[in-house]
Amino acid sequence: MRLFLSAGILYNVHMFQKIAFIGLGLIGGSLARAAREKFPSVWISAKTASSKTLAYAYDNGIIQGTPGSLAELVGDADLIILATPIELITAYVKQIYPLTKPGAIIIDTASTKQQIVTELKKYSDKFIGCHPMFGSEKTGIANSSAALLHGTRVAFTPYKNTPRGKLLAVMQFFKRLGCRPCKLGAKEHDAAVASISHIPYFGAVALLQLADDATKAALASTGFQSCTRVAESDPLWGVEVARSNRKEVLRHLKKLQRELSWIEQLIGRGDYKGLKEYLEFSRQIRRGIYR
Amino acid sequence: MRLFLSAGILYNVHMFQKIAFIGLGLIGGSLARAAREKFPSVWISAKTASSKTLAYAYDNGIIQGTPGSLAELVGDADLIILATPIELITAYVKQIYPLTKPGAIIIDTASTKQQIVTELKKYSDKFIGCHPMFGSEKTGIANSSAALLHGTRVAFTPYKNTPRGKLLAVMQFFKRLGCRPCKLGAKEHDAAVASISHIPYFGAVALLQLADDATKAALASTGFQSCTRVAESDPLWGVEVARSNRKEVLRHLKKLQRELSWIEQLIGRGDYKGLKEYLEFSRQIRRGIYR
């Protein structure tokens, strides 16, 4: 077992005996299922916006506790996971911070980090920005699954003064859940997810607007299906992303248009040699990522 | 058995006893395998650019004949399938037309149709434009498979004076191979494939240019993988498509940039209600196609 000493406390992956969730949708639900699977002795409790979700989680053995108040929920929790919509994160951290014990770790699951991390700077002894990068075009706890975590990235955006033992323990914890944790700066994170997650989504959405007629629909095949799969995501997620990562999304939307305009220019002037090089270069970028 | 009478000849799906291929890559190879599977008594012969491909096809029982000359290949063929690169199609049709019997049907497999169909108008008693809409990011006969055809569209772009019996027989033939044949105008076809196949490809290629750094590569997940899968296609295919469907590709590249610019405007002015409607509309378009 790996132990991490921090401020006189020994942290390790088995220290998370009590885990509290606020929010149990697709992300929270999947994390809870995975934690239960890998650490059967863990006690998981939760608070959710809908009582139906909470009942489902309890009835399906995903959680054991359904405390009445926030204080009861987080008071003796070792790890608190905020898996609510993005706009609720900062308020919840501020609210629960004084209710938690000193050794507690609070993480969120929001897909953009800069705004949240900046706003929560003074809670850095307990709060660590976290973005588990899995998902599905489906939503809700009924679609959650531990299998969704398999091999996916979990990005941490710690502060300079984040207790090192806490960071290492929580990263180790996610590793045990089958994920590939990594850490990076919040600004760097937001630029990266704009280009590899948010812009591909808006690109897919834009592509679909070009397919709005019966003939096109009839001819659309598996290639188009694959290109546009992410457009099945909840539009509310798209709005959240646009709002919380506005600057990077706008910057990368412009970049994508510039690339498309470049392709248009190459074809327009019949530079098929240049086009072939460009297409080949993109293929090499992809092979660098996925092979 | 369905029979189709045309110009005094009864056509049916079993009339294709001898099938000749020119070109046996991923597309030709898959069609040959499927034909052999569904019609075990059929005699398939082929001519390919590489002798290695021909040997592979013969050794693997995909074809039975390897005639020396084009005249031998097509002389008594009932169906001739041109599965060569797009730029060779028209020259081959002109060359083999006088060598074929009156009842023969010649089809191509090119992914753009207007140019080919226009240039081959006077061969309309035998030639029918055809686009089997399956594929893979892999190429070559070694990657071909009858399974690739399953449920895929095959678009026919017949002439006004295409013998009806021939068209119906060849459509029926593809139906028996597991495809979903349909017919439409060549111009309509090219506009449709620009938006549901060619532009999604160029879009994926452009997206990859935004992911050209180590952090982005490290964070890229299954969503990005799915969005960019088609960018693994052979760059030569991309050049072919740009060249042969130039007008529609350029028109739709502009359209995609307009859609992205519209998203940029919505986010730029903070119209999140408008954005949500736009995202929801795209999702509905997709559900109309795939559900």
XYZ file of C-alpha atoms in Angstrom, chain A residues 10-235:
226
model
C -0.620 9.711 6.555
C -2.883 9.576 3.539
C -3.572 6.459 1.549
C -6.166 5.104 -0.767
C -7.918 3.168 2.022
C -8.544 6.287 4.043
C -11.716 6.942 2.078
C -14.019 4.937 4.294
C -16.857 7.414 4.107
C -17.640 9.033 0.804
C -20.350 11.653 0.403
C -21.880 12.607 -2.927
C -23.791 15.753 -3.679
C -25.491 14.996 -6.981
C -25.880 11.484 -8.375
C -26.443 11.709 -12.101
C -24.541 9.809 -14.739
C -21.156 10.970 -13.390
C -21.837 10.755 -9.664
C -23.716 7.492 -10.060
C -20.912 5.890 -12.056
C -18.277 7.026 -9.534
C -20.348 5.671 -6.641
C -20.837 2.317 -8.375
C -17.112 2.060 -9.129
C -16.145 2.968 -5.532
C -18.501 0.311 -4.179
C -17.110 -2.245 -6.623
C -13.437 -1.632 -5.807
C -13.806 -0.864 -2.094
C -16.705 -3.025 -0.854
C -16.309 -1.853 2.747
C -16.825 1.818 1.896
C -19.842 3.696 3.241
C -21.401 5.925 0.616
C -24.064 8.500 1.346
C -25.605 11.107 -0.893
C -27.839 14.095 -1.300
C -29.610 14.680 -4.599
C -31.986 17.245 -6.056
C -34.575 14.596 -6.843
C -35.875 12.182 -4.202
C -36.500 9.672 -7.002
C -32.781 9.556 -7.786
C -31.943 9.050 -4.132
C -34.464 6.227 -3.806
C -33.114 4.560 -6.948
C -29.537 4.759 -5.619
C -30.547 3.355 -2.237
C -32.750 0.602 -3.660
C -29.996 -0.492 -6.023
C -27.370 -0.670 -3.305
C -25.325 2.154 -4.817
C -25.496 4.160 -1.575
C -26.028 3.210 2.050
C -26.793 6.552 3.619
C -29.408 9.190 2.916
C -28.761 11.783 5.629
C -31.287 14.521 6.153
C -28.937 17.492 6.369
C -25.759 18.623 4.639
C -24.013 18.682 8.032
C -24.850 15.012 8.606
C -23.828 14.139 5.048
C -20.364 15.719 5.069
C -19.563 15.903 8.813
C -17.555 12.689 9.020
C -16.926 12.157 5.305
C -13.332 11.502 4.189
C -14.059 12.369 0.590
C -16.837 14.612 -0.688
C -17.600 14.469 -4.386
C -19.620 17.294 -5.933
C -21.302 15.922 -9.033
C -23.942 18.603 -9.451
C -24.470 20.902 -12.430
C -21.460 23.177 -12.786
C -23.144 26.397 -11.640
C -23.852 24.946 -8.169
C -20.299 23.835 -7.364
C -18.785 26.953 -5.798
C -21.797 27.677 -3.599
C -21.811 24.094 -2.316
C -18.082 24.120 -1.507
C -18.453 27.362 0.452
C -21.454 25.943 2.293
C -19.986 22.558 3.237
C -16.396 23.641 3.905
C -16.978 24.628 7.561
C -19.015 21.441 8.129
C -16.194 19.065 7.137
C -13.360 17.649 9.249
C -9.768 18.929 8.709
C -8.605 15.776 6.925
C -11.508 15.846 4.456
C -10.954 16.172 0.726
C -13.554 17.914 -1.415
C -13.473 17.410 -5.177
C -15.811 18.502 -7.927
C -16.485 16.909 -11.305
C -17.074 19.987 -13.468
C -15.790 19.927 -17.026
C -14.314 23.439 -16.852
C -12.014 24.431 -14.053
C -10.540 27.931 -14.201
C -13.565 29.811 -12.866
C -14.249 27.322 -10.067
C -10.632 26.971 -8.974
C -10.108 30.738 -8.920
C -13.229 31.325 -6.883
C -12.370 28.608 -4.348
C -8.718 29.506 -3.774
C -9.109 30.074 -0.044
C -10.509 26.571 0.476
C -7.345 25.013 -0.950
C -6.564 22.952 2.158
C -9.594 20.787 1.389
C -10.825 21.544 -2.123
C -9.100 20.130 -5.219
C -10.461 20.792 -8.711
C -11.190 17.550 -10.516
C -12.588 16.619 -13.906
C -13.364 12.940 -14.491
C -13.364 12.806 -18.292
C -15.924 10.159 -18.971
C -19.499 10.522 -20.026
C -22.173 9.276 -22.296
C -24.765 10.847 -24.522
C -27.240 9.444 -22.001
C -27.866 11.068 -18.644
C -29.109 10.135 -15.187
C -28.256 7.530 -12.589
C -30.176 4.804 -14.431
C -27.569 5.044 -17.218
C -24.602 5.202 -14.846
C -22.080 2.370 -14.834
C -18.698 1.640 -13.286
C -17.563 0.456 -16.721
C -17.730 4.026 -18.047
C -14.659 4.891 -15.948
C -12.439 2.280 -17.493
C -9.208 3.829 -18.782
C -10.556 7.370 -18.818
C -8.586 10.439 -17.833
C -9.260 12.216 -14.565
C -7.696 15.671 -14.607
C -6.775 17.335 -11.320
C -6.073 21.060 -11.131
C -4.500 21.465 -7.670
C -3.353 24.717 -6.075
C 0.316 25.426 -5.302
C -0.522 24.877 -1.621
C -2.771 21.822 -2.057
C -1.652 19.287 0.593
C 0.470 16.889 -1.405
C -0.677 13.844 0.594
C -4.321 14.605 -0.142
C -3.667 15.053 -3.847
C -1.668 11.837 -4.140
C -4.228 9.820 -2.175
C -7.166 10.994 -4.257
C -5.239 10.437 -7.501
C -4.349 6.943 -6.297
C -8.007 6.378 -5.422
C -9.079 7.193 -8.995
C -6.347 4.959 -10.334
C -7.844 2.094 -8.328
C -11.233 2.910 -9.872
C -9.680 2.148 -13.249
C -9.006 5.741 -14.362
C -5.836 7.453 -15.518
C -5.385 10.474 -13.214
C -3.166 13.393 -14.216
C -2.630 16.941 -13.012
C -2.314 20.210 -14.873
C -3.056 23.920 -14.531
C -6.688 25.043 -14.631
C -6.084 27.422 -17.539
C -4.221 24.770 -19.512
C -7.025 22.325 -18.736
C -9.739 24.635 -20.021
C -7.900 25.330 -23.288
C -7.322 21.608 -23.768
C -10.932 20.570 -23.142
C -12.147 23.351 -25.414
C -10.262 21.775 -28.297
C -10.771 18.096 -27.575
C -14.250 18.125 -26.037
C -16.230 21.363 -26.313
C -15.399 22.337 -29.893
C -15.897 18.785 -31.222
C -19.362 18.971 -29.635
C -20.228 22.319 -31.237
C -18.733 21.062 -34.492
C -21.008 18.013 -34.431
C -23.989 20.223 -33.677
C -23.105 22.463 -36.641
C -22.674 19.443 -38.950
C -26.173 18.257 -38.136
C -27.636 21.567 -39.314
C -26.223 20.715 -42.753
C -28.095 17.402 -42.777
C -31.550 18.819 -42.256
C -33.344 17.292 -45.240
C -34.849 13.928 -46.067
C -32.350 12.897 -48.776
C -29.376 13.633 -46.586
C -30.971 11.843 -43.671
C -31.615 8.823 -45.882
C -27.988 8.658 -47.042
C -26.331 9.309 -43.681
C -24.248 6.311 -42.662
C -22.035 5.098 -39.839
C -19.345 7.706 -40.539
C -21.804 10.539 -39.995
C -23.228 8.727 -36.988
C -19.798 8.514 -35.410
C -18.924 12.154 -36.247
C -22.110 13.433 -34.627
C -22.491 11.048 -31.672
C -21.464 13.689 -29.126
C -24.275 15.970 -30.351
C -26.628 13.662 -28.426
C -25.294 15.225 -25.223
C -27.746 17.183 -23.123
C -28.090 20.720 -24.587
